[in-house]
PDB file of C-alpha atoms in Angstrom:
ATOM      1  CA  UNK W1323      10.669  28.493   1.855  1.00  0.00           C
ATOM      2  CA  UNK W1324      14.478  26.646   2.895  1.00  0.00           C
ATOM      3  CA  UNK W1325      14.356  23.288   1.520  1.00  0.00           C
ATOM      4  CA  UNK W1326      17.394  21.628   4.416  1.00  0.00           C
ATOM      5  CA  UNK W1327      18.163  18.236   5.745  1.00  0.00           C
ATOM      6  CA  UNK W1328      15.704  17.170   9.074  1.00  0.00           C
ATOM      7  CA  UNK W1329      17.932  18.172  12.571  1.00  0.00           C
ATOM      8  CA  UNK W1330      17.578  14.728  14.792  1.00  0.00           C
ATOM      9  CA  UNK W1331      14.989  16.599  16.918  1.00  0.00           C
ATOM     10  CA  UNK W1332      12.714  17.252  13.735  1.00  0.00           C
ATOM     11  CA  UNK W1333      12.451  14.221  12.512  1.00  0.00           C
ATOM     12  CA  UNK W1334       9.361  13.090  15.040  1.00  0.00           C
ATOM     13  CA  UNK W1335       7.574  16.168  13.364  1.00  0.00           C
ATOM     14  CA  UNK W1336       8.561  15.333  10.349  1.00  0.00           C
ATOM     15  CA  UNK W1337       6.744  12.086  10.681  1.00  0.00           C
ATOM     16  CA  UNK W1338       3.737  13.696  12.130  1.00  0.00           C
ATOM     17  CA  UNK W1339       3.224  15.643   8.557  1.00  0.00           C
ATOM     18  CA  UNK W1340       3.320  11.894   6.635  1.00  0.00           C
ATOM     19  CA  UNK W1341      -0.293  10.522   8.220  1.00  0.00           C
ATOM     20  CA  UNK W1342       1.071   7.429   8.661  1.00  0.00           C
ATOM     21  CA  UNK W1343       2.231   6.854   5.362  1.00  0.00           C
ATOM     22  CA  UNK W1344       4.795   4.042   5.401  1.00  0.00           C
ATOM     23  CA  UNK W1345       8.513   5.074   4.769  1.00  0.00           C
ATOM     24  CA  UNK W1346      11.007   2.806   5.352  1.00  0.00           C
ATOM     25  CA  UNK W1347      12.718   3.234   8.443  1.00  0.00           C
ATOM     26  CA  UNK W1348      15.981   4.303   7.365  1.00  0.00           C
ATOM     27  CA  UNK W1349      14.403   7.130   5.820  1.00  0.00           C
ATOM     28  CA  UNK W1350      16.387  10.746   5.410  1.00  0.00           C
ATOM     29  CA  UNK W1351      14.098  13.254   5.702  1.00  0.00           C
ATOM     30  CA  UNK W1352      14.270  16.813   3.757  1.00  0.00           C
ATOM     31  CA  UNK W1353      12.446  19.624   5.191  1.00  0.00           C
ATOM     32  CA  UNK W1354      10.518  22.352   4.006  1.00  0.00           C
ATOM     33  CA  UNK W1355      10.909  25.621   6.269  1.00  0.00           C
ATOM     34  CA  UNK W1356       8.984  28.676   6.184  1.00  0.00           C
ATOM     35  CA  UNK W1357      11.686  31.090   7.893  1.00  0.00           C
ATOM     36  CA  UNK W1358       9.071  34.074   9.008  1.00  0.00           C
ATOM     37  CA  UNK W1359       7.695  35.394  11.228  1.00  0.00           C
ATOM     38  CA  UNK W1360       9.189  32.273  13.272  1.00  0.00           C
ATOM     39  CA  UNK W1361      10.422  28.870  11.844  1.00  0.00           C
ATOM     40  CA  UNK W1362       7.978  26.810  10.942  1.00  0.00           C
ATOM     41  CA  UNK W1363       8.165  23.577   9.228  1.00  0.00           C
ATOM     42  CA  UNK W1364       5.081  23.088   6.665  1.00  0.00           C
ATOM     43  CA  UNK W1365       6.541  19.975   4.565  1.00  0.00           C
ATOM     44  CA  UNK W1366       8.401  16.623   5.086  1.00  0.00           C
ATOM     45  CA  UNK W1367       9.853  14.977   2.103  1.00  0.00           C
ATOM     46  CA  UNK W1368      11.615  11.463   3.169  1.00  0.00           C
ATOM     47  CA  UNK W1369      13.703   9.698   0.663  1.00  0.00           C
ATOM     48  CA  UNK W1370      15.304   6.359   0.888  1.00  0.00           C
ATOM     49  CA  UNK W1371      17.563   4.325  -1.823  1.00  0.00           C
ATOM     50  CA  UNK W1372      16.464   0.956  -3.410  1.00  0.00           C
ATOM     51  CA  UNK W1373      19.750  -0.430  -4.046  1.00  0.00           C
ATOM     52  CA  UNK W1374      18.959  -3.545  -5.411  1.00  0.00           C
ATOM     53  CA  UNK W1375      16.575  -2.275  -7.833  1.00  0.00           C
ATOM     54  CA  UNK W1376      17.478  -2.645 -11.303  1.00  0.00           C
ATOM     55  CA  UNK W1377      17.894   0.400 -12.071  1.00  0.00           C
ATOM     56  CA  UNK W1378      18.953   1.851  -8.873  1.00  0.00           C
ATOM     57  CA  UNK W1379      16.436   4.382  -7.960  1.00  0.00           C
ATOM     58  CA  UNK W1380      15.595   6.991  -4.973  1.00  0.00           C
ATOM     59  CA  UNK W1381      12.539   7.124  -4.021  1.00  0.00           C
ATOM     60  CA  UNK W1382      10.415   9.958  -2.165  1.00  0.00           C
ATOM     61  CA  UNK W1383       7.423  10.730  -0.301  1.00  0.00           C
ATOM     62  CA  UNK W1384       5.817  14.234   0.113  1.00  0.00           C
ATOM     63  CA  UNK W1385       3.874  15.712   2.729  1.00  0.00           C
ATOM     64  CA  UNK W1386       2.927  18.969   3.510  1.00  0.00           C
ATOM     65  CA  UNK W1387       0.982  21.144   6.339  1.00  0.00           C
ATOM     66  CA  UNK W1388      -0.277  23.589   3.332  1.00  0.00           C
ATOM     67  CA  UNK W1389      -0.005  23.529  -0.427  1.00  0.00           C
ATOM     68  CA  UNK W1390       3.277  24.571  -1.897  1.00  0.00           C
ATOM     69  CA  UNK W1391       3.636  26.355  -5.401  1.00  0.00           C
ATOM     70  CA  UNK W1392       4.716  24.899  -8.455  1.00  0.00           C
ATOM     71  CA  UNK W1393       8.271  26.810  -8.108  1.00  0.00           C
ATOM     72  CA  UNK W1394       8.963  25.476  -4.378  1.00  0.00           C
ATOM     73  CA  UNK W1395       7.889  21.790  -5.645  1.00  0.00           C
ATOM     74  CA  UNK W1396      10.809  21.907  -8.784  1.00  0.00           C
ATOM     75  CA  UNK W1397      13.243  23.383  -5.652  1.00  0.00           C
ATOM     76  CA  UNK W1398      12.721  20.059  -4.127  1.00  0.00           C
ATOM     77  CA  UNK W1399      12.616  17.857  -7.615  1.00  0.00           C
ATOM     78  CA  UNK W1400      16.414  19.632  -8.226  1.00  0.00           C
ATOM     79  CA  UNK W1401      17.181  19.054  -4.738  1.00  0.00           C
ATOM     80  CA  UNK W1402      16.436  14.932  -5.159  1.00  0.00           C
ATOM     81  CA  UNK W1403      18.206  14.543  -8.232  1.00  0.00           C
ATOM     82  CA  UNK W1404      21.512  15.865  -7.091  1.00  0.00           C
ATOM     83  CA  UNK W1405      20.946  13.419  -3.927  1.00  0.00           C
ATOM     84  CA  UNK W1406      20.497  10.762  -6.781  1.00  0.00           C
ATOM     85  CA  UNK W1407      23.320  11.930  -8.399  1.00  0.00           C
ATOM     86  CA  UNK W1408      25.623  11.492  -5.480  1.00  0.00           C
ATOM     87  CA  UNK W1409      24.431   8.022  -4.835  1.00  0.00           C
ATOM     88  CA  UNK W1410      24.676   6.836  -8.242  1.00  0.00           C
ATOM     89  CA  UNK W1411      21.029   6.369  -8.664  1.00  0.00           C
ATOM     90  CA  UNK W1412      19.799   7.164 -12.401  1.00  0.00           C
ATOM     91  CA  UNK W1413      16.095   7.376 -11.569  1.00  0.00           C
ATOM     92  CA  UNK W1414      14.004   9.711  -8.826  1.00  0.00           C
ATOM     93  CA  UNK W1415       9.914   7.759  -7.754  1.00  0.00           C
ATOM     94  CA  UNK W1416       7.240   9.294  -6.438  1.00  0.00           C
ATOM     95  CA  UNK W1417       5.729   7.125  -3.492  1.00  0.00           C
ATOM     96  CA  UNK W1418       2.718   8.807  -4.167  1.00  0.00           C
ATOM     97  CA  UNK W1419      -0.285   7.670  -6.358  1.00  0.00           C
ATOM     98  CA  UNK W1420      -1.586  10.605  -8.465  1.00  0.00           C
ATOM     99  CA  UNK W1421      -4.884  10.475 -10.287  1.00  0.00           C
ATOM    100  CA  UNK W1422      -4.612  12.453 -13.343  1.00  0.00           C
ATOM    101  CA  UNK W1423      -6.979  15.160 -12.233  1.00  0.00           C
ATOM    102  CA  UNK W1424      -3.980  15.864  -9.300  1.00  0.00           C
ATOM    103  CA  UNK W1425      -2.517  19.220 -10.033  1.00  0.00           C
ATOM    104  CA  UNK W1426       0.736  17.331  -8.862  1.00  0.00           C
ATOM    105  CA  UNK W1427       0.501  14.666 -11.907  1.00  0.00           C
ATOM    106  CA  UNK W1428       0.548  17.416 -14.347  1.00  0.00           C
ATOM    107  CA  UNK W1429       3.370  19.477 -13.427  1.00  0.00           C
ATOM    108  CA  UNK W1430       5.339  16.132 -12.967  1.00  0.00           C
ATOM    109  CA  UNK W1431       5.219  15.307 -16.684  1.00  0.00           C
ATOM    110  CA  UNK W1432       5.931  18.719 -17.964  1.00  0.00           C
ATOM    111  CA  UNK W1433       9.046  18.070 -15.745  1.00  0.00           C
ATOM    112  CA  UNK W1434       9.740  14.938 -17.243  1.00  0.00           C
ATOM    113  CA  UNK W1435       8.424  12.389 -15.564  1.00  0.00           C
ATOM    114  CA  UNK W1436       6.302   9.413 -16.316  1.00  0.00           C
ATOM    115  CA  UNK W1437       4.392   6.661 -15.451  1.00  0.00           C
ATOM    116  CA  UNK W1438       5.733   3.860 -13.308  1.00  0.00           C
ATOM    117  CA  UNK W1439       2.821   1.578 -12.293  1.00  0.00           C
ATOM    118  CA  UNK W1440      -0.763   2.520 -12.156  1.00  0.00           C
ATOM    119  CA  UNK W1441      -3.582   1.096  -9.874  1.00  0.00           C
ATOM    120  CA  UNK W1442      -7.093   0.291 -10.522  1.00  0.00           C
ATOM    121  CA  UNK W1443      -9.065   1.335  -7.509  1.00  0.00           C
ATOM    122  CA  UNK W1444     -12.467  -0.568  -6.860  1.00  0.00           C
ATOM    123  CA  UNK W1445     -15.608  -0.322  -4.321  1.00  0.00           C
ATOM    124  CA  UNK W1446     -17.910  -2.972  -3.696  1.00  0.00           C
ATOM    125  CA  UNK W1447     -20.979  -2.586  -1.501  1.00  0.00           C
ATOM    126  CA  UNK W1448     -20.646  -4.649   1.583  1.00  0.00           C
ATOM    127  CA  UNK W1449     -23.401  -7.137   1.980  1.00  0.00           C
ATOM    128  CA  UNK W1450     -23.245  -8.234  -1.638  1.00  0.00           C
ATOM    129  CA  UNK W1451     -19.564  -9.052  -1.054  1.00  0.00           C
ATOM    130  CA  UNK W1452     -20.257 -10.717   1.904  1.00  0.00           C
ATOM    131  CA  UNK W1453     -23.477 -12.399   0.587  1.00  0.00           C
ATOM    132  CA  UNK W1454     -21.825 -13.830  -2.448  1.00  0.00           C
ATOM    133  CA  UNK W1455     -19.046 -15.237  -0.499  1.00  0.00           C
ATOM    134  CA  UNK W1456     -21.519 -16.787   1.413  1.00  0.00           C
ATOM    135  CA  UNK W1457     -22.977 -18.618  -1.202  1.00  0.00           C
ATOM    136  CA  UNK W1458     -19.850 -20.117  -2.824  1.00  0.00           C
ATOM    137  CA  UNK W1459     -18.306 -20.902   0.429  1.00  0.00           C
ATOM    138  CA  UNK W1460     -21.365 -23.183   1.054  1.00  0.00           C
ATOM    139  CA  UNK W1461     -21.297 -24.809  -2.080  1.00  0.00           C
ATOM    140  CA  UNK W1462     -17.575 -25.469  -1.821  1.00  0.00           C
ATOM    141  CA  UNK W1463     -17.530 -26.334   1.515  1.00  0.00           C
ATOM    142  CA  UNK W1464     -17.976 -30.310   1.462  1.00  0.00           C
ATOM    143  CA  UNK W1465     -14.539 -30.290  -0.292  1.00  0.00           C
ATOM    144  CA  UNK W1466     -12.399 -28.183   1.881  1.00  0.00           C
ATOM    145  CA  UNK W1467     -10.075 -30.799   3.859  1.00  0.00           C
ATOM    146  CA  UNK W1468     -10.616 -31.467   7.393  1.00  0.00           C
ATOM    147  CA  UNK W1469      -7.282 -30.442   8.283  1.00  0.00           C
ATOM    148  CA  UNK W1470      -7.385 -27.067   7.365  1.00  0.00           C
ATOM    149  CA  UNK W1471      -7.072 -24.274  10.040  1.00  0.00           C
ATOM    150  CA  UNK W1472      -8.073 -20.643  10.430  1.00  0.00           C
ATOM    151  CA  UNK W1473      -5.780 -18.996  12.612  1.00  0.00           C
ATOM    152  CA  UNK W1474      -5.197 -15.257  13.935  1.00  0.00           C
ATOM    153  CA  UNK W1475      -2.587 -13.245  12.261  1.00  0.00           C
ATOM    154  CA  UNK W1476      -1.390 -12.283  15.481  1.00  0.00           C
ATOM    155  CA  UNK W1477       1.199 -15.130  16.824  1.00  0.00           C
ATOM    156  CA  UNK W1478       2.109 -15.472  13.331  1.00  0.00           C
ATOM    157  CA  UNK W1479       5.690 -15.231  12.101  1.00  0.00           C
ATOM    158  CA  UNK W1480       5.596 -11.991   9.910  1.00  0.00           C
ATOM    159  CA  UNK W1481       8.504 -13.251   7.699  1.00  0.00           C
ATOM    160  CA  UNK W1482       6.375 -16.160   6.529  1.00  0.00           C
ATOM    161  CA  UNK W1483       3.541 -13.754   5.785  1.00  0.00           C
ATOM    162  CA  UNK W1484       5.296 -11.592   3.836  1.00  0.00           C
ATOM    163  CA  UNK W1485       7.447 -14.627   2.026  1.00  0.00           C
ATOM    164  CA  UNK W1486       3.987 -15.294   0.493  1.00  0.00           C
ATOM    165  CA  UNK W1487       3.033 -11.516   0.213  1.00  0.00           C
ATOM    166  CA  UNK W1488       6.566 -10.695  -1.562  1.00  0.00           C
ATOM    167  CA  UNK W1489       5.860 -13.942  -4.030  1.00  0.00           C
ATOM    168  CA  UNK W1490       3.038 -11.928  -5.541  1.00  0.00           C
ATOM    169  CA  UNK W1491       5.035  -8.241  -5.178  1.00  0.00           C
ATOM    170  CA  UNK W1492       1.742  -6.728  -3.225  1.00  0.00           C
ATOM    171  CA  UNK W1493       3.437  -4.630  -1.641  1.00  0.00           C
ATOM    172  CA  UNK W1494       6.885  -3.762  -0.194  1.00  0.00           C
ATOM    173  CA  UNK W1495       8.941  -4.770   3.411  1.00  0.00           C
ATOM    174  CA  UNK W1496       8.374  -1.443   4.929  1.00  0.00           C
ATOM    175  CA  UNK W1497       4.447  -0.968   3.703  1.00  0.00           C
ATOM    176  CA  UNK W1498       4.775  -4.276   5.393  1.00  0.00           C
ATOM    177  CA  UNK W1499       5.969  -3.078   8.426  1.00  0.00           C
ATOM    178  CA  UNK W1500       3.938  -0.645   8.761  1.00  0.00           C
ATOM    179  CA  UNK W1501       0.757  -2.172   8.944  1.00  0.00           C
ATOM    180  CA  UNK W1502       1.894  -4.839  10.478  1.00  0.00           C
ATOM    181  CA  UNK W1503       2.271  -2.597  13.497  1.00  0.00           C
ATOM    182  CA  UNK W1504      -0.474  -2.998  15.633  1.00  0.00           C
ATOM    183  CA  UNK W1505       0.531   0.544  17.086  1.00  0.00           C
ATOM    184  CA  UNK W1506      -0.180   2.797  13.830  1.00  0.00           C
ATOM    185  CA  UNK W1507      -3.896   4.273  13.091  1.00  0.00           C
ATOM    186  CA  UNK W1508      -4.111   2.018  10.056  1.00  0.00           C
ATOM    187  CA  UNK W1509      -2.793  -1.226  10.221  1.00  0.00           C
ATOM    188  CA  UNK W1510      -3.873  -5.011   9.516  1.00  0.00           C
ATOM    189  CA  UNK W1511      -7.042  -5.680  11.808  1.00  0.00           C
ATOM    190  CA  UNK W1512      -6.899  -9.476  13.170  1.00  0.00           C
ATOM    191  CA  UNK W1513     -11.216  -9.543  13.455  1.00  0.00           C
ATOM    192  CA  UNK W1514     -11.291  -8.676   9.854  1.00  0.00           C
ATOM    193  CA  UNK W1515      -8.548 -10.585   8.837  1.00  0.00           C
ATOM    194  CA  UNK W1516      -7.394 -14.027   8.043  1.00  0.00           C
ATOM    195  CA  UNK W1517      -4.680 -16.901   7.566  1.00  0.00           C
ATOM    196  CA  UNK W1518      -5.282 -20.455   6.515  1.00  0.00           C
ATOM    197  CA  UNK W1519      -3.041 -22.777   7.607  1.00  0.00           C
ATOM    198  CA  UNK W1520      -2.879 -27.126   6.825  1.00  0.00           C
ATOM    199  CA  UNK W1521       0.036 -28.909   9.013  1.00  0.00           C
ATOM    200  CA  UNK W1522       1.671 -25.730  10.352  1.00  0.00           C
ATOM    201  CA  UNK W1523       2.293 -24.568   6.327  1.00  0.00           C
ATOM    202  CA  UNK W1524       0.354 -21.582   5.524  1.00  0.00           C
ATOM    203  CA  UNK W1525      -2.415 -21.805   2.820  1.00  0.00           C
ATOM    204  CA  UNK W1526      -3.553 -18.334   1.922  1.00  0.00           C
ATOM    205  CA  UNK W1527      -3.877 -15.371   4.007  1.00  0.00           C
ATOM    206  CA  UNK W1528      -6.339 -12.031   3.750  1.00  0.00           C
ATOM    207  CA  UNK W1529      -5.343  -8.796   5.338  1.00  0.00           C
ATOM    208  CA  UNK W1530      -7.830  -5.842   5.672  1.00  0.00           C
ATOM    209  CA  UNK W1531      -7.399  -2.493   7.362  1.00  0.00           C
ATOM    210  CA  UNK W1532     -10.372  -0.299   8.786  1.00  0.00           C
ATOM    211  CA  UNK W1533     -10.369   2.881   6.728  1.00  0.00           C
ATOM    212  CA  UNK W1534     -12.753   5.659   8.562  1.00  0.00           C
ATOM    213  CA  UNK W1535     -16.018   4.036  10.147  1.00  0.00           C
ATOM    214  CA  UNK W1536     -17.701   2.096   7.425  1.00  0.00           C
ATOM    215  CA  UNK W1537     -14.808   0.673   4.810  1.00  0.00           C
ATOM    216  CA  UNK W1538     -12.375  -2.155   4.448  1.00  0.00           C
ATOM    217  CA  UNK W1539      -9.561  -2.103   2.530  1.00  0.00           C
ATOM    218  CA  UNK W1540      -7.929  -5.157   1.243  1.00  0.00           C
ATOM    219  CA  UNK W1541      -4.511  -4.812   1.070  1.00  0.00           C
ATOM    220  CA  UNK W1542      -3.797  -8.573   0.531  1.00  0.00           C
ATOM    221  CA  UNK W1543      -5.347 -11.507  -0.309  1.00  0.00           C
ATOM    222  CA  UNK W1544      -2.898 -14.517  -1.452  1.00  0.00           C
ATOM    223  CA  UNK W1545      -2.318 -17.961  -2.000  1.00  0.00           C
ATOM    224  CA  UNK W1546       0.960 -19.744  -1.444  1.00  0.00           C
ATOM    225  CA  UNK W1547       1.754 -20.672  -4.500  1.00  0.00           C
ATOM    226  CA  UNK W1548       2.969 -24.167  -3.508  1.00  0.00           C
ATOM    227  CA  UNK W1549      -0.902 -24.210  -3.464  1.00  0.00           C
ATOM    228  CA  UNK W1550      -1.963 -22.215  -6.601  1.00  0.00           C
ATOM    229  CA  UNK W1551      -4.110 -25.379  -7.299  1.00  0.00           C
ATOM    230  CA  UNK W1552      -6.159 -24.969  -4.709  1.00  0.00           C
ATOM    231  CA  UNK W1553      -6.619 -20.882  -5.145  1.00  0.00           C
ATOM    232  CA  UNK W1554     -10.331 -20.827  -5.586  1.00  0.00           C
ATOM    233  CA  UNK W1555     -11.346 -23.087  -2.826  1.00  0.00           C
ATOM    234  CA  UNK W1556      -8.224 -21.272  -0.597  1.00  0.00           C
ATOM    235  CA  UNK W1557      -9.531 -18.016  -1.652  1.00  0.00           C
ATOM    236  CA  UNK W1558     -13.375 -18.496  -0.302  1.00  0.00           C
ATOM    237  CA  UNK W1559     -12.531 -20.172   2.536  1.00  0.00           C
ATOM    238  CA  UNK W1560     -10.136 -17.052   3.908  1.00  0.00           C
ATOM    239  CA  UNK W1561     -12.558 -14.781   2.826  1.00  0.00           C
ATOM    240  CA  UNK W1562     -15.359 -16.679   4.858  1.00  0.00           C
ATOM    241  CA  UNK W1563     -12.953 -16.929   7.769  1.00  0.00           C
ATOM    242  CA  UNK W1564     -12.757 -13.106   7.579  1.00  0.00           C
ATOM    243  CA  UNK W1565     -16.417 -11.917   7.322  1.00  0.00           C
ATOM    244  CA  UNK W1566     -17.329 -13.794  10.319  1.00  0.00           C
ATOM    245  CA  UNK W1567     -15.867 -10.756  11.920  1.00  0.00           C
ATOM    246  CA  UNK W1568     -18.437  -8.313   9.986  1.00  0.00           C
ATOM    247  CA  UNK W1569     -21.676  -7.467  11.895  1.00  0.00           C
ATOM    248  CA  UNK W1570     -24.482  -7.511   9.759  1.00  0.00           C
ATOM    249  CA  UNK W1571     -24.098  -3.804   7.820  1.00  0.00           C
ATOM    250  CA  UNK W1572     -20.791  -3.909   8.018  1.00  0.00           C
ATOM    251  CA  UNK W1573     -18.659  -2.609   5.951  1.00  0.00           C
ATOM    252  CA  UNK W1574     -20.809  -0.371   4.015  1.00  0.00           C
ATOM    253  CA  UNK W1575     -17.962  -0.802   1.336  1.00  0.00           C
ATOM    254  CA  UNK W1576     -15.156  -2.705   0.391  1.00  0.00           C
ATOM    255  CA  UNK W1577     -12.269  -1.467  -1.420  1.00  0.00           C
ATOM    256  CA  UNK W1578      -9.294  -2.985  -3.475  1.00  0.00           C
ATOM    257  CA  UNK W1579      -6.477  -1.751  -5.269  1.00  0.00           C
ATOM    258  CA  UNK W1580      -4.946  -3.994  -8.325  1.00  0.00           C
ATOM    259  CA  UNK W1581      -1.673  -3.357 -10.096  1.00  0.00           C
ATOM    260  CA  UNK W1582      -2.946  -3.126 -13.646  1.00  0.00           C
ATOM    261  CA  UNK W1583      -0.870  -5.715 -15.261  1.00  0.00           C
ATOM    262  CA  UNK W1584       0.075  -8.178 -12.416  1.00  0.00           C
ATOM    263  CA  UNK W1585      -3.092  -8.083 -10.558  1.00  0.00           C
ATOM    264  CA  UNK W1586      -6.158  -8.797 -12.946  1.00  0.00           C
ATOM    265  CA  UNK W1587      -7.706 -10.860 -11.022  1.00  0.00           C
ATOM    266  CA  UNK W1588      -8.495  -8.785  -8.166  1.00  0.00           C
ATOM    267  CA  UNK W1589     -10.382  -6.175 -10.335  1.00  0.00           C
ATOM    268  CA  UNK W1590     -12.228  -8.904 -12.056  1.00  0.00           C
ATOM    269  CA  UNK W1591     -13.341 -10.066  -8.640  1.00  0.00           C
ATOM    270  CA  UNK W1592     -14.309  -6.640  -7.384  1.00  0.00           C
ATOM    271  CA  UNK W1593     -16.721  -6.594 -10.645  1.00  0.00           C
ATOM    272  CA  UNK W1594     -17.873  -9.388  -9.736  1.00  0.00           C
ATOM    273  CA  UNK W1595     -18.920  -8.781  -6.349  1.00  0.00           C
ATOM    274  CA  UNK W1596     -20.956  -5.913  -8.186  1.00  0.00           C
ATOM    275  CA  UNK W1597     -18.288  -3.304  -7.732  1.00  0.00           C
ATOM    276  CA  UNK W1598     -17.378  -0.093  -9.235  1.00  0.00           C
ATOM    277  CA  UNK W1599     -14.330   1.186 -10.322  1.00  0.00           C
ATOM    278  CA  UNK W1600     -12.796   4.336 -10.130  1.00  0.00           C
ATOM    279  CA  UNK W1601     -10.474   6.427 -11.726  1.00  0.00           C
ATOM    280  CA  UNK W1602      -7.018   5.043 -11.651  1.00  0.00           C
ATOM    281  CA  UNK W1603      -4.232   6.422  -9.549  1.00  0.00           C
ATOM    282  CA  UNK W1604      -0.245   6.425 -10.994  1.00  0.00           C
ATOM    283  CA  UNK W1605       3.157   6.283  -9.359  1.00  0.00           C
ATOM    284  CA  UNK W1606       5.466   8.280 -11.713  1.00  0.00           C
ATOM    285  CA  UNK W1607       9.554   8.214 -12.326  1.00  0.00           C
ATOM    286  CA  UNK W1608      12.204  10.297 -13.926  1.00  0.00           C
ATOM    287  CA  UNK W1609      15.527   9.664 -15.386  1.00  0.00           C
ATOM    288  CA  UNK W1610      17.621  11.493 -12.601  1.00  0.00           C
ATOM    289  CA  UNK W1611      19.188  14.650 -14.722  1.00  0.00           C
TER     290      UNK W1611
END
């Protein structure tokens, strides 16, 4: 297999192989090329820089059309780091989370690498979410102001969105992007999600994207933290907002990823909600060589 930079008129294949994984749209793409009997491209590796990242790192996706071997996955490791090298990066991350059962994870840390961030991933059945919402958002409700609005995400300025989003570091501009984009397979659904706003200042916002037929994902929930006083009630009240969407048996689950050390609380609240979790998933780095 060639391992060679994307021609122009590969790169909307190239993008075909990622599944709608975000990338940043300044992406370079690499390409992975099966040369007989006829050309055939069978993986997509973007990359992008992170220059104000301290250190400054290059970061990669990879996607592929069938499995590659261990030897053609260190061809494209070697390949990276002398792109880091020429752009002064010193470290290489995987935009990929690995559980540690992935064949992936392992022969990444014989080759050096190691963890970056890991992320708790929970489930929680549907109608005991949505249930126990219920029942706190009626007991709370005599004290939620009268001014307080429930708006669409749609008409919404997305840099105020992600000002709060970016204030807890859920997730980055482009993964942003991405879902933002109503055009993409997997993106922010307005019925299932929700911003609360008082005076034309936003309170606290939730932001949930359909994954197959039965599941919601939460990507974000957040309070301005101008407001971090008012979290609990703030946090009920969006969740309310969004569940009016949900027909009765719907979801059949709700999901949630947490950062494991900046985002306690959501796991604790998927527990809560009678959730399970499940075995964690990694991001790993390497010192570029």
């Amino acid at each position: 297999m060639l391992i060679r930079p994307a021609y122009p008129d590969e790169i909307a294949r190239a993008k075909s192989l990622l599944a709608d994984h975000p990338v940043p749209p300044h992406s370079t793409f690499l390409l992975g090329v099966k040369e007989t009997p006829v050309e055939r491209i069978v993986a997509a590796i973007p990359w992008w820089e992170t220059p104000t990242s301290t250190p400054k790192a290059l970061r990669f996706h990879l996607s592929s059309s069938s499995g590659l071997d261990d030897t053609q996955l260190l061809t494209i490791f070697r390949q990276l780091d002398q792109i880091a090298k020429e752009r002064d990066a010193t470290e290489i991350y995987l935009d990929i989370p690995l559980a540690t059962a992935h064949p992936l994870y392992h022969l990444l840390l014989r080759e050096g690498f190691e963890i970056a961030q890991t992320d708790r991933i929970f489930t929680s059945p549907g109608e005991i979410v949505k249930s126990r919402n219920l029942r706190i958002f009626n007991r709370a409700q005599p004290k939620r102001p009268k001014d307080w609005e429930f708006q669409s995400i749609r008409g919404q300025d997305p840099a105020k969105i992600f000002e709060i989003i970016s204030a807890h570091g859920l997730m980055s501009p482009h993964q942003f992007q991405s879902y933002w984009n109503t055009g993409n397979k997997e993106r922010f659904e307005e019925k299932y999600s929700s911003v609360l706003t008082c005076r034309g200042e936003i309170l606290g916002l939730l932001l949930m994207t359909l994954r197959g037929e039965t599941e919601l994902h939460t990507h974000v929930e957040a309070v301005n933290p101008k407001f971090a006083h008012l979290s609990p009630l703030i946090s009920v009240s969006i969740r309310n907002a969004a569940f009016q969407g949900c027909p009765e048996g719907f979801p059949a689950i709700f999901s949630f990823r947490a950062d494991s050390h900046r985002h306690k609380q959501t796991g604790n609240s998927a527990l809560r909600h009678g959730g399970t979790e499940h075995p964690p998933k990694h991001f790993l780095k390497r010192a570029v060589h």
